[in-house]
CSV table of N, CA and C in Angstrom, one decimal:
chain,number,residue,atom,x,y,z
I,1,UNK,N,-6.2,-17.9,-0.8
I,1,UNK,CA,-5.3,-18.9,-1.1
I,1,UNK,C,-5.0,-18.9,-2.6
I,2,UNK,N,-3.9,-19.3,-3.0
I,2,UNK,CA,-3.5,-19.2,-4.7
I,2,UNK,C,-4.4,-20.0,-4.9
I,3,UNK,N,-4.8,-20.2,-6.0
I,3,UNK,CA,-5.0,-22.1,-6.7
I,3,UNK,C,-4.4,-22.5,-7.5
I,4,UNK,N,-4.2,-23.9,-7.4
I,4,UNK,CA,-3.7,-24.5,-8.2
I,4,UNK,C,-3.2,-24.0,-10.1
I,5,UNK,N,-4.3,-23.5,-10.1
I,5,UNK,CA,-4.5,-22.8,-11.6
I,5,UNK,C,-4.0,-21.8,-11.7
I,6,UNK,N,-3.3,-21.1,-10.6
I,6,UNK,CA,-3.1,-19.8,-10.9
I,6,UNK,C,-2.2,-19.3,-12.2
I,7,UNK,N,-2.5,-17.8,-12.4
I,7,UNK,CA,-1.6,-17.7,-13.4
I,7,UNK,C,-0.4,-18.1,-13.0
I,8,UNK,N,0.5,-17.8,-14.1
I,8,UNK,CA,2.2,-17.9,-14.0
I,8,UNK,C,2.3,-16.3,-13.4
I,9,UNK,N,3.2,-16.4,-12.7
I,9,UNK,CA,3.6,-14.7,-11.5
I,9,UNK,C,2.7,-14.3,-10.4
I,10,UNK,N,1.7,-15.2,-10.3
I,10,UNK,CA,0.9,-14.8,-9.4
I,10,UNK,C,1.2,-14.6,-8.0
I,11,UNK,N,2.4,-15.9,-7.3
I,11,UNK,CA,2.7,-15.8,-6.2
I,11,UNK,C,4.2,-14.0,-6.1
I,12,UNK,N,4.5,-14.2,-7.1
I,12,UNK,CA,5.6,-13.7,-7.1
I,12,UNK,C,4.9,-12.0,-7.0
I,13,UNK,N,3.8,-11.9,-7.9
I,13,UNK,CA,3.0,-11.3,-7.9
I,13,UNK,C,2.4,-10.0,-6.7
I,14,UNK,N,1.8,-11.2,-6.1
I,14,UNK,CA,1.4,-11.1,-4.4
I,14,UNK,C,2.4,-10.5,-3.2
I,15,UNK,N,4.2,-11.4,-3.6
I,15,UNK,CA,4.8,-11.4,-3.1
I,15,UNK,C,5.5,-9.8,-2.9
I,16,UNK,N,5.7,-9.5,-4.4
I,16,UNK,CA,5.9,-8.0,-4.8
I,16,UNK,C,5.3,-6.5,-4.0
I,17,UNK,N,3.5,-7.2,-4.0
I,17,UNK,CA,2.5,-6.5,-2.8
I,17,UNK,C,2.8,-6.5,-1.7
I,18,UNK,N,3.2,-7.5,-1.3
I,18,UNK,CA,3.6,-7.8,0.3
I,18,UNK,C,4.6,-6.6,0.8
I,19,UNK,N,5.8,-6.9,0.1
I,19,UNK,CA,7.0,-5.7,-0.2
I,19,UNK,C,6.2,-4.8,0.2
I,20,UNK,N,5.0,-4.0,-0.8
I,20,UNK,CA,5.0,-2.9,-0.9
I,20,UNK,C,4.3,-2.4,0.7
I,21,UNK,N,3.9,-3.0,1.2
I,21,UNK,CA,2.8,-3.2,2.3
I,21,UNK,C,3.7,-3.2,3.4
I,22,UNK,N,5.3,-4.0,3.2
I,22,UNK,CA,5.9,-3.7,4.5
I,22,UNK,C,6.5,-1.8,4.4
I,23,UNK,N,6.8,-1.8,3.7
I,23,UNK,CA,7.1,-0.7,3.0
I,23,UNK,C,5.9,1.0,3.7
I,24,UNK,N,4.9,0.8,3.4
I,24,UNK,CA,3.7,1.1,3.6
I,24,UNK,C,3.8,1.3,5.4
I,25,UNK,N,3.7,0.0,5.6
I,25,UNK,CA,3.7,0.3,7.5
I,25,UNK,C,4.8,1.0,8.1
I,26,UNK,N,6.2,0.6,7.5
I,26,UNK,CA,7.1,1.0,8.1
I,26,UNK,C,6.9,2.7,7.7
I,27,UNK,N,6.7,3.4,6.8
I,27,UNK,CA,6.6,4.6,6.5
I,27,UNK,C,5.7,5.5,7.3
I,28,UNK,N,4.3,4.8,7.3
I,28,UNK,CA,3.7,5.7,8.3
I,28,UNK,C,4.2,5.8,9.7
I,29,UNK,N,5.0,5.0,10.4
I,29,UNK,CA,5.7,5.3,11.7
I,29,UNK,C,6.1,6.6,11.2
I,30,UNK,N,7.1,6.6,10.6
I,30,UNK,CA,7.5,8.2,10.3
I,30,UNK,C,6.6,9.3,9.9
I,31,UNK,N,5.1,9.1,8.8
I,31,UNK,CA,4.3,10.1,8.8
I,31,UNK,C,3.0,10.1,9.9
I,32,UNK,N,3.2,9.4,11.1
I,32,UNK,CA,2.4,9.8,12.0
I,32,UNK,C,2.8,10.6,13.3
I,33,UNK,N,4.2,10.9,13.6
I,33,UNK,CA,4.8,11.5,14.1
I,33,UNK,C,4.8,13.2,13.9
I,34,UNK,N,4.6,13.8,12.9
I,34,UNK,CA,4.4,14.5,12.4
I,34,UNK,C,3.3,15.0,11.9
I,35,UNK,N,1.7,14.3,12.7
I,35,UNK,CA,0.7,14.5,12.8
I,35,UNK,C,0.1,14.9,13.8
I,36,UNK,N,-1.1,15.6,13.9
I,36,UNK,CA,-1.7,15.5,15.0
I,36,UNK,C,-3.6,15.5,14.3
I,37,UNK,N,-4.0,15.2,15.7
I,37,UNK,CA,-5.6,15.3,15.7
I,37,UNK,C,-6.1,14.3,14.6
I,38,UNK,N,-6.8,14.3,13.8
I,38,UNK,CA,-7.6,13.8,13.0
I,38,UNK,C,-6.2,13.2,12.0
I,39,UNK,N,-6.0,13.9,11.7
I,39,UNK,CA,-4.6,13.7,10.4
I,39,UNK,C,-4.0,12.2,11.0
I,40,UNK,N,-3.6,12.4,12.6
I,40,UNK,CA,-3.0,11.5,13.3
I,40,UNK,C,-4.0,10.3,13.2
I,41,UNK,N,-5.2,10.2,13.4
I,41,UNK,CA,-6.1,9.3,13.7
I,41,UNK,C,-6.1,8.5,12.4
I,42,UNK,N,-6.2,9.2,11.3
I,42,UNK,CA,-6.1,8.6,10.1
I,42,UNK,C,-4.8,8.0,8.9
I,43,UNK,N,-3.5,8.3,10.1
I,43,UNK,CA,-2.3,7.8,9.7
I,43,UNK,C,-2.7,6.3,10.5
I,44,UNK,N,-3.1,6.2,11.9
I,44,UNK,CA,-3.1,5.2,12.3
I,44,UNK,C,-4.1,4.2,12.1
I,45,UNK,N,-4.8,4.7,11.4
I,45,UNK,CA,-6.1,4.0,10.3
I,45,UNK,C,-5.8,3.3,9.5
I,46,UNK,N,-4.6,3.9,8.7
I,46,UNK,CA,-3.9,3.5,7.3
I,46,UNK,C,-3.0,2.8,7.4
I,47,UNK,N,-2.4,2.7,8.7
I,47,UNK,CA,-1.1,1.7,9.1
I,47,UNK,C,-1.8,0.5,9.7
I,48,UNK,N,-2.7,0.9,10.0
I,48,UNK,CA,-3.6,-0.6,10.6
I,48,UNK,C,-4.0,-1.5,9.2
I,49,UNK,N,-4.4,-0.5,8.5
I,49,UNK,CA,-5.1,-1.4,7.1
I,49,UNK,C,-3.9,-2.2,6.6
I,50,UNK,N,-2.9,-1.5,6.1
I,50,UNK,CA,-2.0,-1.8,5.9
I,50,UNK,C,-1.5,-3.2,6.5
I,51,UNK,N,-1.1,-3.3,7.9
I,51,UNK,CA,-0.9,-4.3,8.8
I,51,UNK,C,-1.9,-5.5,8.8
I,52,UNK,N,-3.5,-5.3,8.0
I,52,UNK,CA,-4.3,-6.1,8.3
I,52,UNK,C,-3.6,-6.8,6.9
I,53,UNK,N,-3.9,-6.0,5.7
I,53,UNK,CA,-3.4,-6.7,4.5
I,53,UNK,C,-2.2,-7.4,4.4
I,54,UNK,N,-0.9,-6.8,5.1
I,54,UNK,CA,0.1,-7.3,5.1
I,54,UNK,C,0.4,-9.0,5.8
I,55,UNK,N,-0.5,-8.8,7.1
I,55,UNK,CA,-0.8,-10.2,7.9
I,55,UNK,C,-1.6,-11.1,7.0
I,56,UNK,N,-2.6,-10.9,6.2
I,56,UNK,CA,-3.6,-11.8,5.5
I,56,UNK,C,-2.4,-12.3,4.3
I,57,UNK,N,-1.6,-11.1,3.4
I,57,UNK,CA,-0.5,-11.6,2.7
I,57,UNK,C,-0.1,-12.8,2.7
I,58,UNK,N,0.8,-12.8,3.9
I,58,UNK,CA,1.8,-13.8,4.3
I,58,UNK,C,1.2,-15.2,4.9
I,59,UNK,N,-0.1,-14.9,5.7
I,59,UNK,CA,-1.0,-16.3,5.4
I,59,UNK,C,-1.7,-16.8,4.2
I,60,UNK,N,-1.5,-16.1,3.2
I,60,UNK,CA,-2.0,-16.7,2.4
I,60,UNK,C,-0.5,-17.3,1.8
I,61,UNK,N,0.5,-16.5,1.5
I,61,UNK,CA,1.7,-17.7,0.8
I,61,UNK,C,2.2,-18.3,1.2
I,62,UNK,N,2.3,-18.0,2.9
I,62,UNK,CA,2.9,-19.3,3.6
I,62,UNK,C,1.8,-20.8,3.5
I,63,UNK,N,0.7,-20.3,3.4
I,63,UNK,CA,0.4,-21.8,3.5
I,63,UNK,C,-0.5,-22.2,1.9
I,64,UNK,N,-0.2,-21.2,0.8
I,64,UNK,CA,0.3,-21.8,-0.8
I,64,UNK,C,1.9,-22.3,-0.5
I,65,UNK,N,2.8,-22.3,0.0
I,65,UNK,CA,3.7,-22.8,0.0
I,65,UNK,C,4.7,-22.0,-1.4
I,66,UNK,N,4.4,-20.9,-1.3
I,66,UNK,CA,4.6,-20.1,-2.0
I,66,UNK,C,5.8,-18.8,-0.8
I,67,UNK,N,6.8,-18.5,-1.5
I,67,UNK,CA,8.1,-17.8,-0.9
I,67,UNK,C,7.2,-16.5,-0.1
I,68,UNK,N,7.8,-15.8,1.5
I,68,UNK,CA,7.3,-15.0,1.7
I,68,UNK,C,8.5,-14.0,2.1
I,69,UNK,N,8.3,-12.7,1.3
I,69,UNK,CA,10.1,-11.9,1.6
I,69,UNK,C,9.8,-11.6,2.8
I,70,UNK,N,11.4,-11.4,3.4
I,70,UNK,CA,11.0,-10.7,5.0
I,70,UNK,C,11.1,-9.4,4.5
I,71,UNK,N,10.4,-8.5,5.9
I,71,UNK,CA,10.6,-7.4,6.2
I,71,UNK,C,12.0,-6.9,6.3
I,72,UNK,N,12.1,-5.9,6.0
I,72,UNK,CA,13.9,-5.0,6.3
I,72,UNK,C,13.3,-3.9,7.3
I,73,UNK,N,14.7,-3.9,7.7
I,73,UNK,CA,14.8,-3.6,9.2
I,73,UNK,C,14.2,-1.6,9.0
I,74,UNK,N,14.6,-1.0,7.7
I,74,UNK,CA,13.9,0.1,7.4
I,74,UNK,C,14.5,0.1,6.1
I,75,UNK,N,13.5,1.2,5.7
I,75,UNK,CA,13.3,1.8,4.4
I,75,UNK,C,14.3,3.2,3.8
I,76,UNK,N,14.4,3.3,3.3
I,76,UNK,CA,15.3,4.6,2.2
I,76,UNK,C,14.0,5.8,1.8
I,77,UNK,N,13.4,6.9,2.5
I,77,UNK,CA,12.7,7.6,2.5
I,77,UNK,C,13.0,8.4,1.1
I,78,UNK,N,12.5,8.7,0.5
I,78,UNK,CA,12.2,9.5,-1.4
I,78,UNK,C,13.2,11.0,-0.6
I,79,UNK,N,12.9,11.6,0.3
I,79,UNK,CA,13.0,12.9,1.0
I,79,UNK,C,13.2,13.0,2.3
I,80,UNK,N,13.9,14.3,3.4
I,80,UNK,CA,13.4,14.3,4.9
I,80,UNK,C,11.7,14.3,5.0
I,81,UNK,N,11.8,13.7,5.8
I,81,UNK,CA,10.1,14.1,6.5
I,81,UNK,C,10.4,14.8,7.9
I,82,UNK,N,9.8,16.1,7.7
I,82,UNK,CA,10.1,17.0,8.9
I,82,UNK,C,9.2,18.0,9.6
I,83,UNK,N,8.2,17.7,8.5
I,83,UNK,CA,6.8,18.8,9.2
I,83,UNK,C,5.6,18.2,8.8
I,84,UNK,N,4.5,18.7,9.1
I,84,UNK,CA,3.3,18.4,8.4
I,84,UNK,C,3.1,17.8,6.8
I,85,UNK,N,3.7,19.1,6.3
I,85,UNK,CA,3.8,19.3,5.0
I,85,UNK,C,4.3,18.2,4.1
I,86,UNK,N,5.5,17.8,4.7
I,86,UNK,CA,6.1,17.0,4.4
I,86,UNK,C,5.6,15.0,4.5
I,87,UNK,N,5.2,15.3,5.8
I,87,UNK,CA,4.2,14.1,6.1
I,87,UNK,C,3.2,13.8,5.0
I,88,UNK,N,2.7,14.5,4.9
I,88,UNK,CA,1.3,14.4,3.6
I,88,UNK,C,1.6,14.3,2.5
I,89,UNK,N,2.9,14.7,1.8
I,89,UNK,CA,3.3,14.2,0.7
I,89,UNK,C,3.6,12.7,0.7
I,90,UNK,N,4.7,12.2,1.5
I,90,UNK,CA,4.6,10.9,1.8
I,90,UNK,C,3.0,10.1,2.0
I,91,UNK,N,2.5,10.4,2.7
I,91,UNK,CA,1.4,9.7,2.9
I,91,UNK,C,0.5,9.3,1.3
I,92,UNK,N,0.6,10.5,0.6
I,92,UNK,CA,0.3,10.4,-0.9
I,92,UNK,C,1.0,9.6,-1.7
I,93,UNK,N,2.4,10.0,-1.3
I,93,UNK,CA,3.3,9.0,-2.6
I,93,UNK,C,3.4,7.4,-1.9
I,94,UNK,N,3.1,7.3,-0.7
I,94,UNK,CA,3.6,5.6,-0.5
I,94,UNK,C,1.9,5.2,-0.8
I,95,UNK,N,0.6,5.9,-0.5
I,95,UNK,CA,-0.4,5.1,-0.9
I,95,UNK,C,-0.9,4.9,-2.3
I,96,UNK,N,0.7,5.7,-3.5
I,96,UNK,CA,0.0,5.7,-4.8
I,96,UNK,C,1.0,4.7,-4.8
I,97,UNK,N,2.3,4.3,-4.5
I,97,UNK,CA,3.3,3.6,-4.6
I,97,UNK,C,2.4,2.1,-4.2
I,98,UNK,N,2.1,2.1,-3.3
I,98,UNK,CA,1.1,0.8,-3.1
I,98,UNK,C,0.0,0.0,-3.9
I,99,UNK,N,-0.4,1.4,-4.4
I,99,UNK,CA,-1.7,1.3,-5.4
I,99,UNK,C,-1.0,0.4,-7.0
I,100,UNK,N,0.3,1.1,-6.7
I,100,UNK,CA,0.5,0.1,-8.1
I,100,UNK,C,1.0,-0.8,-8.1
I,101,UNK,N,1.8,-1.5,-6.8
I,101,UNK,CA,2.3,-2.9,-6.4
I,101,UNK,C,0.8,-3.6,-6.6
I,102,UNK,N,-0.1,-3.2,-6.4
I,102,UNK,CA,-1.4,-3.9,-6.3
I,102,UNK,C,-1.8,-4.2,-8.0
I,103,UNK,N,-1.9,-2.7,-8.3
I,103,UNK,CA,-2.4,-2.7,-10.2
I,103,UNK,C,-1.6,-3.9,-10.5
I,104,UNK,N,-0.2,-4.2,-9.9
I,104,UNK,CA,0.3,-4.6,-10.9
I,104,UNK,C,0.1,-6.5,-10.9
I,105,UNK,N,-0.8,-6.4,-9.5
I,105,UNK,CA,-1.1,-7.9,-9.3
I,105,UNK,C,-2.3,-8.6,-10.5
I,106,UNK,N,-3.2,-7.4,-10.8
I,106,UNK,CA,-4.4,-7.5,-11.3
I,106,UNK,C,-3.7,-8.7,-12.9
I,107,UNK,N,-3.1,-8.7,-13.3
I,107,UNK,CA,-2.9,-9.5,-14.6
I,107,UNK,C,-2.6,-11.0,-14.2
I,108,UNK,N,-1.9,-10.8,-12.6
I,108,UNK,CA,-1.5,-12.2,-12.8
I,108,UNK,C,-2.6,-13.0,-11.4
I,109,UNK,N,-3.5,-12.5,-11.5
I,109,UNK,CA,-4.5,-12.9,-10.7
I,109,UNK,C,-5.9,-13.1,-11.3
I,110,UNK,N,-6.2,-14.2,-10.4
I,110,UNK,CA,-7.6,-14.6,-10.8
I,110,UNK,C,-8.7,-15.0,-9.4
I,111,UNK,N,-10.2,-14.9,-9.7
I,111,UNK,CA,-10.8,-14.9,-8.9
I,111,UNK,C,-11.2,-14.2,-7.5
I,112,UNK,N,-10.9,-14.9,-6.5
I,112,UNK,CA,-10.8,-14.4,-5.0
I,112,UNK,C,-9.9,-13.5,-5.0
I,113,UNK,N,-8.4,-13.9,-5.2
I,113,UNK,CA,-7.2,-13.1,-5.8
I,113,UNK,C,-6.8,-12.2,-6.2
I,114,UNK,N,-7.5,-12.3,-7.2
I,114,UNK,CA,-7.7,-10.4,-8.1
I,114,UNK,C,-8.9,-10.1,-7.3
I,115,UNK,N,-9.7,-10.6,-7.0
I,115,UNK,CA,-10.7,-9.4,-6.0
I,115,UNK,C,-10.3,-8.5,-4.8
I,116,UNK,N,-9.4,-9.7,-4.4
I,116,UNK,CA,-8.7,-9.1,-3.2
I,116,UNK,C,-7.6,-7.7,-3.9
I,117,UNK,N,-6.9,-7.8,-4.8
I,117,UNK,CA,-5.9,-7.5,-5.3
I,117,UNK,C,-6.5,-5.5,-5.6
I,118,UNK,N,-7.6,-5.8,-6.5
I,118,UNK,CA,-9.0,-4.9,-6.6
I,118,UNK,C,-9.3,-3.9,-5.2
I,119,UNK,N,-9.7,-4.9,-4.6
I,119,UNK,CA,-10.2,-4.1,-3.3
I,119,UNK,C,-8.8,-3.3,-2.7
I,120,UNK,N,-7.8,-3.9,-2.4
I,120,UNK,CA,-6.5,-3.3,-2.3
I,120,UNK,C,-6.0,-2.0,-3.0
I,121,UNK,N,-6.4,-2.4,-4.7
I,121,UNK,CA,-5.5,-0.9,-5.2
I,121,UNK,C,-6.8,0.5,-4.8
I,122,UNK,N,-8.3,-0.2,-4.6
I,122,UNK,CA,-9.2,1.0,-4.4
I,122,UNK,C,-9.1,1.7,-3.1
I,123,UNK,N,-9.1,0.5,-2.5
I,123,UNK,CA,-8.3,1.0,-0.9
I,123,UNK,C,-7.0,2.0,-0.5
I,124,UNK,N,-6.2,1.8,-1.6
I,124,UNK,CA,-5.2,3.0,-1.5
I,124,UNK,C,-5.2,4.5,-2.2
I,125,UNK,N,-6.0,3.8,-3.4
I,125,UNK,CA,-6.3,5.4,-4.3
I,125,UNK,C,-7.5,6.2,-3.3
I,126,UNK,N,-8.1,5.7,-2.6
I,126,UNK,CA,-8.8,6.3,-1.5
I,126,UNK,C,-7.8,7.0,-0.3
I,127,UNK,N,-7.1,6.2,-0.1
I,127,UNK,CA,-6.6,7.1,1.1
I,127,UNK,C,-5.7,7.9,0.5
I,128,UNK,N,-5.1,7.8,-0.9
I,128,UNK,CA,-4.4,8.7,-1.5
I,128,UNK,C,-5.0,9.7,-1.7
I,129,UNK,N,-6.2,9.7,-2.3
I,129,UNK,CA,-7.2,10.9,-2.3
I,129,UNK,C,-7.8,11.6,-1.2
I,130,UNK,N,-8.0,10.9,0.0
I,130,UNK,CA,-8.4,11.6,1.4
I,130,UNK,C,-6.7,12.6,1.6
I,131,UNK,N,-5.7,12.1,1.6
I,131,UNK,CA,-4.4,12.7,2.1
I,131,UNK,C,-4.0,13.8,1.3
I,132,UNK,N,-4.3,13.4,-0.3
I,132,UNK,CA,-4.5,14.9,-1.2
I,132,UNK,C,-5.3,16.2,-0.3
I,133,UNK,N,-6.8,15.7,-0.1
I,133,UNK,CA,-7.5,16.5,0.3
I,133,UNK,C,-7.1,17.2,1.2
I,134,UNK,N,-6.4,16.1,2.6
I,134,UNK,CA,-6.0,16.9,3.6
I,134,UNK,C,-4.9,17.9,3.7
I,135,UNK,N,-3.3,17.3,2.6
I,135,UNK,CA,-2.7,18.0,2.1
I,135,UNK,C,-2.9,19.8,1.1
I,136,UNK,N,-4.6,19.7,1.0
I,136,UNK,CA,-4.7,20.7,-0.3
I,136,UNK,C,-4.0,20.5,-1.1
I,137,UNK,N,-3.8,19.7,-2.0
I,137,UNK,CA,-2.9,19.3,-3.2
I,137,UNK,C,-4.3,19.0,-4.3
I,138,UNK,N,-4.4,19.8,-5.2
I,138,UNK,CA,-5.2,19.8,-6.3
I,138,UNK,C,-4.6,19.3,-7.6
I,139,UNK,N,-5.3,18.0,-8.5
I,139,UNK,CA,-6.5,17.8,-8.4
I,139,UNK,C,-6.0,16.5,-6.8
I,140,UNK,N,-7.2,16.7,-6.7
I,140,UNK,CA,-7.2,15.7,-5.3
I,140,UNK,C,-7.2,14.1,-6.0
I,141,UNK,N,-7.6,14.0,-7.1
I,141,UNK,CA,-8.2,12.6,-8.0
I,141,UNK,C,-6.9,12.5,-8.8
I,142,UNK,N,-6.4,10.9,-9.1
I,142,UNK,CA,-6.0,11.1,-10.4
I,142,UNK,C,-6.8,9.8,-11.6
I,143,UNK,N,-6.5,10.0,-12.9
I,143,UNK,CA,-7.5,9.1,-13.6
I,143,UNK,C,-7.4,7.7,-13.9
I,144,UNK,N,-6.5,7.3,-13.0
I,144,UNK,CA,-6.1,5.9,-13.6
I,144,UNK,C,-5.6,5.8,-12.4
I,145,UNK,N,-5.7,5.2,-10.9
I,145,UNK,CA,-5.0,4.6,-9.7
I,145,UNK,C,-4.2,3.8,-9.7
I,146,UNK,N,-3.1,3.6,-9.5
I,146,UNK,CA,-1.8,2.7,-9.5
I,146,UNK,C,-1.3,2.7,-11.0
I,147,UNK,N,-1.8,3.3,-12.1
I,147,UNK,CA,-0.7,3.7,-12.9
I,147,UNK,C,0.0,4.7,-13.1
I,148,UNK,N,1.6,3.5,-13.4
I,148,UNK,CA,2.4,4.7,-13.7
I,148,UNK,C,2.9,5.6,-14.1
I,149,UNK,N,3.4,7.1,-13.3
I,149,UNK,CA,3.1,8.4,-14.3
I,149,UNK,C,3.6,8.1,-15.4
């Protein structure tokens, strides 16, 4: 829940996250189709997390009384996604793309809030880094998570 004290941007903040998270779910429909086996298991890993954080989002600003954006009906994809290959790139750029809707909550958060915010951008630079791996895209790490290139 916000508190009372929150910084100034905090809801808007959050709200920005939220975005990036509908964003996030809707994408992996498209890079799980174009998976199989384990790859597949771990798209639907990542859309689940996704979906958990996105539901906790919206309970938390609907009842701060704080604006909640809706979802759009779809997204504007960077590229086709048409093979594997292709899949695993997206999977990398929407969970570094997330990672920094999150970074960018970290200033205007406090407490519970930024912890959550925290656990969120680690949570994506992880699965950004497992999808490097699985992609073979070296370095698999980058040094700074959710900042921008």
């Amino acid at each position: 829940m916000i508190p009372r004290t929150a910084p100034a941007g905090s809801a808007q903040a959050l709200a920005d996250a939220l975005a990036a998270e509908y964003a996030a779910i809707w994408a992996y429909g498209v890079i799980g189709v174009h998976l199989a086996d384990a790859a597949r298991s771990a798209a639907r890993a990542a859309e689940a997390a996704h979906r958990s954080r996105r539901d906790a989002l919206i309970l938390q600003l609907s009842e701060s009384g704080g604006q909640v954006p809706a979802d759009r009906a779809g997204y504007a994809l960077p590229y086709p996604v048409t093979d594997k290959a292709s899949a695993l790139k997206l999977a990398v750029e929407i969970e570094d793309r997330t990672a920094r809707h999150w970074r960018a909550t970290l200033p205007h958060t406090t407490g519970t809030d930024r912890n959550r915010a925290l656990t969120a951008l680690t949570d994506c630079a992880v699965r950004a880094t497992r999808w490097r791996r699985t992609a073979g895209v070296t370095p698999i790490t980058v040094p700074f998570p959710g900042r921008p290139a």
